[in-house]
XYZ file of N, CA and C in Angstrom:
747
model
N 1.042 49.653 -13.382
C 0.051 49.019 -12.515
C 0.006 47.516 -12.797
N -0.235 46.797 -11.745
C -0.353 45.352 -11.902
C -1.793 44.990 -12.218
N -1.942 43.971 -13.044
C -3.281 43.486 -13.355
C -3.882 42.833 -12.124
N -5.169 42.989 -11.958
C -5.831 42.409 -10.784
C -5.896 40.897 -10.863
N -5.762 40.345 -12.075
C -5.797 38.885 -12.238
C -4.414 38.390 -12.594
N -3.671 37.997 -11.596
C -2.337 37.461 -11.798
C -2.429 35.991 -12.162
N -1.290 35.394 -12.425
C -1.251 33.982 -12.790
C -1.833 33.114 -11.686
N -2.490 32.059 -12.091
C -2.981 31.090 -11.111
C -1.803 30.388 -10.474
N -1.919 30.006 -9.205
C -0.804 29.313 -8.550
C -0.487 28.022 -9.259
N 0.771 27.613 -9.255
C 1.157 26.384 -9.943
C 0.515 25.177 -9.295
N 0.263 24.140 -10.069
C -0.287 22.918 -9.481
C 0.687 22.341 -8.482
N 0.208 21.529 -7.539
C 1.084 20.999 -6.492
C 2.321 20.324 -7.026
N 2.210 19.580 -8.118
C 3.372 18.833 -8.572
C 4.366 19.715 -9.312
N 3.973 21.007 -9.601
C 4.893 21.929 -10.249
C 5.536 22.876 -9.257
N 5.251 22.704 -7.968
C 5.847 23.556 -6.959
C 7.327 23.251 -6.833
N 8.132 24.260 -6.443
C 9.568 24.015 -6.339
C 9.873 22.962 -5.291
N 10.820 22.102 -5.576
C 11.234 21.055 -4.659
C 12.749 21.053 -4.569
N 13.245 20.884 -3.373
C 14.679 20.886 -3.139
C 15.266 19.574 -3.654
N 16.199 19.612 -4.621
C 16.799 18.370 -5.124
C 17.467 17.559 -4.028
N 18.042 18.254 -3.045
C 18.696 17.532 -1.952
C 17.678 16.753 -1.124
N 16.491 17.334 -0.974
C 15.447 16.630 -0.234
C 15.017 15.379 -0.986
N 14.912 15.485 -2.311
C 14.553 14.317 -3.111
C 15.595 13.217 -2.948
N 16.852 13.600 -2.954
C 17.919 12.614 -2.816
C 17.873 11.947 -1.450
N 17.608 12.736 -0.415
C 17.526 12.160 0.931
C 16.370 11.170 1.022
N 15.248 11.526 0.399
C 14.096 10.623 0.419
C 14.433 9.307 -0.268
N 15.102 9.390 -1.413
C 15.478 8.175 -2.132
C 16.444 7.323 -1.317
N 17.349 7.983 -0.595
C 18.295 7.242 0.244
C 17.549 6.499 1.348
N 16.614 7.194 2.002
C 15.854 6.556 3.076
C 14.983 5.419 2.546
N 14.362 5.632 1.400
C 13.531 4.586 0.809
C 14.376 3.371 0.455
N 15.561 3.626 -0.100
C 16.460 2.521 -0.448
C 16.883 1.746 0.794
N 17.244 2.483 1.851
C 17.667 1.827 3.088
C 16.530 1.001 3.690
N 15.331 1.584 3.704
C 14.181 0.860 4.258
C 13.877 -0.380 3.432
N 13.958 -0.254 2.120
C 13.669 -1.390 1.241
C 14.671 -2.518 1.447
N 15.941 -2.150 1.627
C 16.971 -3.168 1.848
C 16.726 -3.892 3.170
N 16.388 -3.127 4.220
C 16.103 -3.747 5.514
C 14.866 -4.644 5.427
N 13.834 -4.145 4.739
C 12.632 -4.953 4.575
C 12.899 -6.228 3.804
N 13.734 -6.124 2.773
C 14.082 -7.312 1.988
C 14.856 -8.320 2.829
N 15.771 -7.816 3.659
C 16.543 -8.713 4.521
C 15.629 -9.440 5.508
N 14.681 -8.707 6.090
C 13.741 -9.316 7.030
C 12.839 -10.313 6.308
N 12.434 -9.956 5.088
C 11.587 -10.858 4.311
C 12.317 -12.159 3.995
N 13.591 -12.053 3.638
C 14.388 -13.254 3.359
C 14.494 -14.125 4.608
N 14.680 -13.475 5.766
C 14.784 -14.214 7.027
C 13.483 -14.960 7.332
N 12.350 -14.265 7.209
C 11.066 -14.905 7.489
C 10.781 -16.020 6.489
N 11.119 -15.771 5.223
C 10.906 -16.803 4.202
C 11.703 -18.060 4.524
N 12.936 -17.869 4.991
C 13.751 -19.015 5.378
C 13.171 -19.764 6.559
N 12.641 -19.016 7.548
C 12.050 -19.663 8.714
C 10.777 -20.422 8.343
N 9.995 -19.843 7.447
C 8.778 -20.533 7.006
C 9.132 -21.783 6.209
N 10.104 -21.664 5.318
C 10.497 -22.804 4.502
C 11.075 -23.946 5.311
N 11.779 -23.601 6.402
C 12.383 -24.644 7.238
C 11.439 -25.156 8.320
N 10.291 -24.484 8.493
C 9.333 -24.912 9.501
C 9.582 -24.337 10.882
N 10.582 -23.437 11.029
C 10.883 -22.891 12.361
C 9.796 -21.948 12.864
N 8.976 -21.429 11.977
C 7.934 -20.484 12.398
C 6.622 -21.182 12.745
N 6.559 -22.490 12.570
C 5.302 -23.209 12.755
C 4.764 -23.083 14.176
N 5.646 -23.148 15.170
C 5.189 -23.135 16.565
C 4.459 -21.850 16.898
N 5.112 -20.706 16.668
C 4.491 -19.426 16.997
C 3.269 -19.176 16.121
N 3.328 -19.596 14.861
C 2.182 -19.411 13.968
C 0.964 -20.178 14.466
N 1.175 -21.402 14.886
C 0.060 -22.227 15.340
C -0.544 -21.688 16.631
N 0.317 -21.233 17.545
C -0.177 -20.688 18.814
C -1.031 -19.451 18.568
N -0.518 -18.520 17.764
C -1.259 -17.287 17.490
C -2.541 -17.567 16.718
N -2.478 -18.486 15.778
C -3.662 -18.796 14.980
C -4.763 -19.390 15.848
N -4.394 -20.267 16.770
C -5.398 -20.870 17.657
C -6.029 -19.811 18.561
N -5.202 -18.886 19.072
C -5.736 -17.857 19.970
C -6.694 -16.928 19.234
N -6.338 -16.555 18.017
C -7.228 -15.694 17.237
C -8.500 -16.443 16.879
N -8.379 -17.738 16.605
C -9.543 -18.530 16.217
C -10.541 -18.668 17.355
N -10.071 -18.546 18.594
C -10.984 -18.624 19.732
C -12.035 -17.523 19.680
N -11.688 -16.378 19.079
C -12.651 -15.279 18.977
C -13.841 -15.673 18.113
N -13.580 -16.415 17.051
C -14.672 -16.818 16.162
C -15.594 -17.832 16.816
N -15.090 -18.529 17.831
C -15.898 -19.529 18.519
C -16.620 -18.953 19.732
N -16.326 -17.700 20.076
C -16.974 -17.064 21.214
C -18.294 -16.433 20.778
N -18.975 -15.818 21.749
C -20.254 -15.176 21.428
C -20.071 -13.983 20.499
N -18.885 -13.346 20.557
C -18.626 -12.214 19.673
C -18.480 -12.638 18.213
N -18.267 -13.933 17.994
C -18.080 -14.403 16.630
C -19.298 -14.211 15.748
N -20.490 -14.062 16.372
C -21.710 -13.886 15.582
C -21.651 -12.626 14.728
N -21.015 -11.574 15.245
C -20.905 -10.336 14.462
C -19.495 -10.123 13.921
N -18.495 -10.714 14.579
C -17.123 -10.513 14.132
C -16.836 -11.236 12.816
N -17.405 -12.413 12.640
C -17.130 -13.170 11.414
C -17.663 -12.468 10.167
N -18.919 -12.002 10.140
C -19.366 -11.247 8.959
C -18.554 -9.974 8.735
N -18.185 -9.299 9.831
C -17.377 -8.085 9.693
C -16.001 -8.410 9.135
N -15.416 -9.522 9.595
C -14.093 -9.922 9.108
C -14.136 -10.264 7.626
N -15.202 -10.922 7.187
C -15.313 -11.261 5.765
C -15.456 -10.009 4.907
N -16.162 -9.013 5.422
C -16.316 -7.760 4.672
C -14.992 -7.016 4.570
N -14.273 -6.922 5.690
C -12.979 -6.231 5.678
C -11.992 -6.970 4.793
N -12.029 -8.291 4.843
C -11.138 -9.082 4.001
C -11.392 -8.828 2.523
N -12.650 -8.578 2.170
C -13.005 -8.328 0.772
C -12.316 -7.081 0.229
N -12.014 -6.114 1.110
C -11.388 -4.864 0.676
C -10.012 -5.116 0.070
N -9.349 -6.179 0.497
C -8.035 -6.486 -0.051
C -8.057 -7.514 -1.161
N -9.243 -7.980 -1.535
C -9.365 -8.993 -2.581
C -9.232 -8.348 -3.952
N -8.632 -9.072 -4.898
C -8.465 -8.514 -6.241
C -9.808 -8.232 -6.890
N -10.859 -8.949 -6.483
C -12.182 -8.707 -7.040
C -12.727 -7.350 -6.621
N -12.204 -6.818 -5.524
C -12.565 -5.468 -5.099
C -11.562 -4.456 -5.622
N -10.288 -4.849 -5.645
C -9.237 -3.939 -6.088
C -9.364 -3.638 -7.576
N -9.788 -4.619 -8.381
C -9.906 -4.405 -9.826
C -10.914 -3.304 -10.159
N -12.142 -3.339 -9.613
C -13.047 -2.214 -9.852
C -12.509 -0.901 -9.289
N -11.793 -0.998 -8.176
C -11.201 0.209 -7.622
C -10.194 0.804 -8.595
N -9.457 -0.065 -9.298
C -8.532 0.423 -10.313
C -9.259 1.171 -11.413
N -10.478 0.701 -11.763
C -11.273 1.409 -12.769
C -11.651 2.802 -12.279
N -11.935 2.919 -10.987
C -12.220 4.233 -10.426
C -10.992 5.130 -10.477
N -9.817 4.538 -10.283
C -8.582 5.317 -10.371
C -8.406 5.858 -11.784
N -8.714 5.029 -12.784
C -8.626 5.486 -14.168
C -9.574 6.659 -14.408
N -10.777 6.563 -13.866
C -11.738 7.653 -14.012
C -11.234 8.899 -13.301
N -10.685 8.712 -12.112
C -10.126 9.828 -11.345
C -8.983 10.482 -12.116
N -8.152 9.651 -12.735
C -7.031 10.179 -13.509
C -7.519 10.982 -14.703
N -8.584 10.521 -15.322
C -9.122 11.234 -16.484
C -9.769 12.555 -16.083
N -10.521 12.552 -14.987
C -11.213 13.769 -14.561
C -10.257 14.802 -13.989
N -9.301 14.356 -13.207
C -8.387 15.275 -12.534
C -7.110 15.533 -13.326
N -7.016 14.934 -14.506
C -5.855 15.139 -15.372
C -4.545 14.795 -14.656
N -4.551 13.636 -14.040
C -3.328 13.170 -13.392
C -2.244 12.960 -14.439
N -0.998 13.231 -14.109
C 0.084 12.984 -15.071
C 0.184 11.498 -15.380
N 0.554 11.177 -16.605
C 0.681 9.784 -17.007
C 1.731 9.063 -16.181
N 2.680 9.810 -15.658
C 3.711 9.203 -14.815
C 3.068 8.533 -13.597
N 2.171 9.257 -12.929
C 1.508 8.709 -11.744
C 0.616 7.531 -12.116
N -0.068 7.658 -13.242
C -0.951 6.583 -13.691
C -0.156 5.316 -13.988
N 0.966 5.458 -14.686
C 1.789 4.297 -15.023
C 2.396 3.673 -13.770
N 2.815 4.513 -12.826
C 3.388 3.982 -11.593
C 2.335 3.242 -10.775
N 1.092 3.700 -10.853
C 0.019 2.968 -10.177
C -0.125 1.572 -10.779
N -0.099 1.505 -12.117
C -0.181 0.201 -12.776
C 1.020 -0.669 -12.416
N 2.201 -0.036 -12.330
C 3.405 -0.779 -11.949
C 3.259 -1.336 -10.538
N 2.699 -0.527 -9.634
C 2.548 -0.980 -8.247
C 1.583 -2.157 -8.153
N 0.482 -2.100 -8.907
C -0.487 -3.201 -8.884
C 0.098 -4.454 -9.533
N 0.729 -4.269 -10.706
C 1.336 -5.415 -11.387
C 2.478 -5.996 -10.566
N 3.269 -5.117 -9.938
C 4.360 -5.590 -9.093
C 3.860 -6.370 -7.893
N 2.751 -5.911 -7.312
C 2.163 -6.631 -6.180
C 1.751 -8.037 -6.593
N 1.108 -8.135 -7.752
C 0.670 -9.449 -8.233
C 1.852 -10.362 -8.514
N 2.854 -9.820 -9.209
C 4.004 -10.643 -9.600
C 4.776 -11.136 -8.382
N 5.040 -10.240 -7.434
C 5.811 -10.630 -6.252
C 5.035 -11.623 -5.389
N 3.737 -11.375 -5.236
C 2.923 -12.284 -4.427
C 2.901 -13.686 -5.022
N 2.658 -13.780 -6.319
C 2.615 -15.092 -6.968
C 3.978 -15.771 -6.951
N 5.045 -14.977 -7.107
C 6.390 -15.555 -7.096
C 6.686 -16.215 -5.751
N 6.334 -15.542 -4.663
C 6.571 -16.115 -3.336
C 5.632 -17.287 -3.067
N 4.383 -17.186 -3.519
C 3.440 -18.276 -3.289
C 3.915 -19.565 -3.957
N 4.321 -19.453 -5.211
C 4.780 -20.650 -5.924
C 6.174 -21.077 -5.470
N 6.992 -20.105 -5.051
C 8.338 -20.443 -4.615
C 8.370 -21.148 -3.269
N 7.600 -20.629 -2.308
C 7.560 -21.220 -0.966
C 6.560 -22.373 -0.916
N 5.414 -22.188 -1.586
C 4.380 -23.230 -1.683
C 3.947 -23.725 -0.302
N 3.617 -22.799 0.562
C 3.173 -23.152 1.910
C 1.685 -23.496 1.899
N 1.300 -24.642 2.453
C -0.121 -25.000 2.491
C -0.904 -24.039 3.381
N -2.186 -23.943 3.118
C -3.061 -23.132 3.953
C -3.182 -23.771 5.341
N -3.504 -22.965 6.364
C -3.651 -23.521 7.720
C -4.711 -24.619 7.766
N -4.399 -25.667 8.497
C -5.326 -26.787 8.635
C -5.590 -27.142 10.092
N -4.914 -26.460 11.015
C -5.068 -26.802 12.428
C -6.408 -26.335 12.973
N -7.033 -25.359 12.307
C -8.375 -24.910 12.675
C -9.196 -24.853 11.390
N -10.489 -25.074 11.478
C -11.320 -25.034 10.265
C -11.391 -23.610 9.711
N -11.076 -23.407 8.444
C -11.129 -22.063 7.863
C -12.567 -21.577 7.732
N -12.760 -20.288 7.910
C -14.083 -19.689 7.786
C -14.340 -19.166 6.382
N -13.347 -19.320 5.520
C -13.479 -18.856 4.142
C -12.518 -19.648 3.266
N -12.962 -20.031 2.093
C -12.099 -20.764 1.177
C -11.143 -19.805 0.477
N -9.914 -20.274 0.251
C -8.906 -19.440 -0.402
C -8.070 -20.297 -1.343
N -7.864 -19.854 -2.583
C -7.034 -20.609 -3.527
C -5.556 -20.304 -3.332
N -4.732 -20.948 -4.078
C -3.284 -20.740 -4.083
C -2.669 -21.102 -2.728
N -1.372 -20.858 -2.625
C -0.638 -21.162 -1.399
C -0.861 -20.067 -0.363
N -0.348 -20.294 0.828
C -0.635 -19.399 1.949
C 0.332 -18.228 2.059
N 1.599 -18.452 1.759
C 2.647 -17.448 1.996
C 3.007 -16.737 0.702
N 2.913 -15.385 0.678
C 2.468 -14.441 1.707
C 0.985 -14.114 1.534
N 0.489 -13.178 2.344
C -0.899 -12.749 2.235
C -1.034 -11.732 1.105
N -1.620 -12.173 -0.004
C -1.812 -11.264 -1.129
C -2.785 -10.148 -0.802
N -3.789 -10.440 0.027
C -4.733 -9.402 0.436
C -4.003 -8.247 1.122
N -3.053 -8.586 1.990
C -2.309 -7.551 2.706
C -1.452 -6.733 1.755
N -0.792 -7.398 0.826
C 0.051 -6.691 -0.147
C -0.784 -5.714 -0.960
N -1.890 -6.194 -1.517
C -2.733 -5.355 -2.357
C -3.313 -4.187 -1.571
N -3.805 -4.454 -0.365
C -4.416 -3.395 0.433
C -3.414 -2.292 0.741
N -2.207 -2.668 1.148
C -1.204 -1.667 1.508
C -0.779 -0.848 0.294
N -0.513 -1.509 -0.820
C -0.021 -0.813 -2.014
C -1.110 0.049 -2.641
N -2.293 -0.500 -2.822
C -3.356 0.233 -3.511
C -3.831 1.421 -2.686
N -4.168 1.200 -1.418
C -4.686 2.296 -0.607
C -3.590 3.297 -0.256
N -2.368 2.822 -0.121
C -1.262 3.742 0.116
C -1.017 4.646 -1.072
N -1.080 4.096 -2.283
C -0.857 4.919 -3.474
C -2.043 5.837 -3.728
N -3.252 5.408 -3.398
C -4.408 6.293 -3.516
C -4.267 7.487 -2.580
N -3.758 7.245 -1.378
C -3.496 8.354 -0.456
C -2.476 9.313 -1.051
N -1.461 8.771 -1.701
C -0.446 9.606 -2.351
C -1.057 10.437 -3.477
N -1.937 9.843 -4.275
C -2.568 10.577 -5.371
C -3.426 11.724 -4.843
N -4.130 11.483 -3.752
C -4.941 12.551 -3.157
C -4.047 13.682 -2.664
N -2.975 13.338 -1.977
C -2.066 14.356 -1.446
C -1.366 15.123 -2.558
N -1.168 14.490 -3.715
C -0.499 15.176 -4.820
C -1.349 16.297 -5.389
N -2.643 16.327 -5.046
C -3.521 17.391 -5.515
C -3.845 18.392 -4.415
N -3.134 18.293 -3.313
C -3.296 19.247 -2.222
C -2.088 20.166 -2.205
N -2.325 21.468 -2.209
C -1.240 22.440 -2.214
C -0.571 22.466 -0.842
N 0.666 22.003 -0.803
C 1.452 21.957 0.439
C 0.665 21.292 1.574
N 0.397 19.988 1.463
C -0.366 19.298 2.509
C 0.377 19.309 3.839
N -0.380 19.444 4.904
C 0.217 19.460 6.234
C 0.645 18.060 6.638
N 1.528 17.995 7.616
C 1.956 16.692 8.118
C 0.791 15.949 8.750
N -0.126 16.705 9.325
C -1.302 16.076 9.940
C -2.130 15.364 8.888
N -2.361 16.020 7.747
C -3.146 15.400 6.682
C -2.411 14.206 6.082
N -1.102 14.343 5.882
C -0.318 13.232 5.342
C -0.357 12.039 6.285
N -0.173 12.315 7.574
C -0.219 11.236 8.559
C -1.584 10.573 8.613
N -2.636 11.388 8.456
C -3.994 10.848 8.500
C -4.254 9.901 7.330
N -3.925 10.343 6.105
C -4.222 9.534 4.925
C -3.339 8.290 4.848
N -2.033 8.479 5.069
C -1.148 7.309 5.029
C -1.439 6.366 6.196
N -1.746 6.953 7.353
C -2.094 6.121 8.503
C -3.363 5.323 8.264
N -4.323 5.937 7.570
C -5.561 5.232 7.245
C -5.289 4.066 6.303
N -4.382 4.280 5.340
C -4.026 3.201 4.410
C -3.373 2.036 5.150
N -2.461 2.352 6.072
C -1.799 1.300 6.852
C -2.808 0.591 7.754
N -3.737 1.365 8.325
C -4.760 0.773 9.193
C -5.637 -0.202 8.416
N -6.037 0.188 7.214
C -6.862 -0.700 6.387
C -6.104 -1.986 6.074
N -4.836 -1.839 5.670
C -4.030 -3.025 5.356
C -3.856 -3.907 6.586
N -3.640 -3.282 7.748
C -3.490 -4.055 8.972
C -4.755 -4.811 9.339
N -5.906 -4.146 9.176
C -7.178 -4.810 9.474
C -7.439 -5.951 8.497
N -7.090 -5.738 7.230
C -7.243 -6.810 6.243
C -6.385 -8.009 6.632
N -5.141 -7.748 7.027
C -4.250 -8.829 7.437
C -4.765 -9.585 8.647
N -5.278 -8.849 9.635
C -5.805 -9.501 10.834
C -7.017 -10.376 10.511
N -7.866 -9.894 9.616
C -9.039 -10.696 9.263
C -8.653 -11.977 8.529
N -7.552 -11.931 7.782
C -7.110 -13.152 7.097
C -6.671 -14.216 8.106
N -6.078 -13.772 9.206
C -5.711 -14.712 10.269
C -6.966 -15.169 11.008
N -7.873 -14.226 11.270
C -9.122 -14.559 11.959
C -9.922 -15.597 11.181
N -9.944 -15.457 9.860
C -10.689 -16.395 9.015
C -9.942 -17.704 8.796
N -8.742 -17.814 9.381
C -7.911 -19.027 9.305
C -7.502 -19.353 7.873
N -7.334 -18.324 7.051
C -6.835 -18.530 5.690
C -5.343 -18.227 5.585
N -4.779 -17.629 6.643
C -3.353 -17.299 6.649
C -2.775 -17.466 8.046
N -1.483 -17.769 8.079
C -0.722 -17.716 9.319
C -0.284 -16.269 9.560
N 0.012 -15.908 10.814
C 0.481 -14.544 11.083
C 1.718 -14.149 10.282
N 2.658 -15.070 10.086
C 3.858 -14.721 9.325
C 3.533 -14.445 7.856
N 2.437 -14.985 7.346
C 2.011 -14.660 5.982
C 1.666 -13.178 5.875
N 1.001 -12.672 6.907
C 0.604 -11.264 6.920
C 1.824 -10.363 7.069
N 2.741 -10.747 7.955
C 3.974 -9.963 8.120
C 4.737 -9.894 6.805
N 4.826 -11.019 6.119
C 5.505 -11.042 4.824
C 4.790 -10.155 3.814
N 3.465 -10.100 3.887
C 2.713 -9.224 2.996
C 3.080 -7.767 3.192
N 3.251 -7.361 4.452
C 3.680 -5.988 4.736
C 5.099 -5.744 4.237
N 5.967 -6.723 4.416
C 7.366 -6.560 4.005
C 7.517 -6.526 2.487
N 6.568 -7.072 1.768
C 6.579 -6.983 0.308
C 5.931 -5.677 -0.148
N 4.799 -5.349 0.458
C 4.049 -4.181 0.013
C 4.668 -2.852 0.382
N 5.223 -2.739 1.601
C 5.746 -1.446 2.054
C 6.901 -0.933 1.196
N 7.952 -1.723 0.944
C 9.031 -1.215 0.078
C 8.552 -0.888 -1.332
N 7.632 -1.702 -1.857
C 7.112 -1.434 -3.196
C 6.344 -0.121 -3.217
N 5.511 0.101 -2.211
C 4.744 1.342 -2.127
C 5.659 2.553 -1.991
N 6.618 2.484 -1.082
C 7.535 3.607 -0.881
C 8.356 3.886 -2.131
N 8.712 2.843 -2.850
C 9.522 3.027 -4.058
C 8.749 3.766 -5.141
N 7.507 3.357 -5.399
C 6.743 4.016 -6.460
C 6.379 5.446 -6.066
N 6.118 5.686 -4.784
C 5.833 7.051 -4.344
C 7.072 7.924 -4.483
N 8.226 7.389 -4.074
C 9.473 8.151 -4.190
C 9.801 8.446 -5.652
N 9.578 7.483 -6.534
C 9.832 7.707 -7.957
C 8.875 8.745 -8.526
N 7.627 8.690 -8.101
C 6.648 9.667 -8.575
C 7.044 11.076 -8.156
N 7.476 11.226 -6.915
C 7.908 12.537 -6.424
C 9.224 12.967 -7.052
N 10.116 12.005 -7.263
C 11.442 12.338 -7.782
C 11.367 12.873 -9.207
N 10.521 12.281 -10.019
C 10.433 12.688 -11.417
C 9.347 13.727 -11.668
N 8.702 14.192 -10.599
C 7.703 15.245 -10.771
C 8.392 16.530 -11.197
N 7.859 17.243 -12.190
C 8.494 18.489 -12.633
C 8.428 19.542 -11.544
N 9.446 20.340 -11.469
C 9.496 21.440 -10.505
C 9.893 22.695 -11.241
N 9.527 23.800 -10.710
C 9.889 25.070 -11.326
C 10.117 26.096 -10.244
N 10.790 27.146 -10.578
C 11.036 28.232 -9.651
C 9.919 29.253 -9.785
N 9.417 29.716 -8.672
C 8.409 30.762 -8.696
C 9.118 32.098 -8.825
N 8.851 32.890 -9.871
C 9.568 34.140 -10.063
C 9.262 35.134 -8.966
N 10.284 35.882 -8.603
C 10.098 36.898 -7.572
C 9.398 38.122 -8.128
N 9.518 38.377 -9.454
C 8.858 39.506 -10.090
C 7.628 39.014 -10.833
N 6.589 39.832 -10.940
C 5.393 39.408 -11.664
C 5.697 39.213 -13.129
N 4.997 38.306 -13.815
C 5.235 38.070 -15.233
C 4.936 39.307 -16.055
N 5.586 39.378 -17.216
C 5.476 40.578 -18.034
C 4.048 40.808 -18.500
N 3.325 39.725 -18.831
C 1.978 39.913 -19.368
C 0.990 40.366 -18.308
N 1.423 40.338 -17.025
C 0.535 40.781 -15.951
C 0.726 42.250 -15.639
N 1.643 42.913 -16.361
C 1.911 44.326 -16.126
C 1.289 45.135 -17.251
N 0.510 46.086 -16.914
C -0.084 46.960 -17.927
C 0.739 48.250 -18.060
């Protein structure tokens, strides 16, 4: 007779995973990262040479018209609040919550370390491009918020995409066989937040549109890489077809 209390189901990260699927994911992530890097290099060159100034100025002026309209009375405070979500002053306390979440939910140290790598990588890459390109902040319209450092790229966009994207990944890692609908919802929400943060940076006249695009091109490959590495090195096991010996009386 079988015992009425069989083994508990394996945790999500211990579920069997097809090695070929992992390899395909890594290939796609690598290809996407290479394409993103190529596009980032192209945009960086255009910004450095001044070829992007025309389109940047036109778009910035059009977005700035919203702040001068009657809708600006409520849009400006809302934009400042959304922009705060991507600020390191908000992300840092959020990181403390991640540490608490990791402690309570017993997240593997691999995921915790990769989260730190993603945050540190975001900071390092953002500062490297800011000091390397050294693009001044927009001056063609009065900024609605003060911002330090150079303009290119948008650090708020990088942080928002990487942090919220990885948080979505951590949540999904604790869901047993998450549906595509749930994955699309959480990852889509992370991208939406990052997109809104980027738009508010342009609205507040602290960034040019190409700064925000560059932020996505830096954050997306970094996010996909750490998620792929987390999944790739996650332990997997085979579920036995026969019940375990200790469950048989």
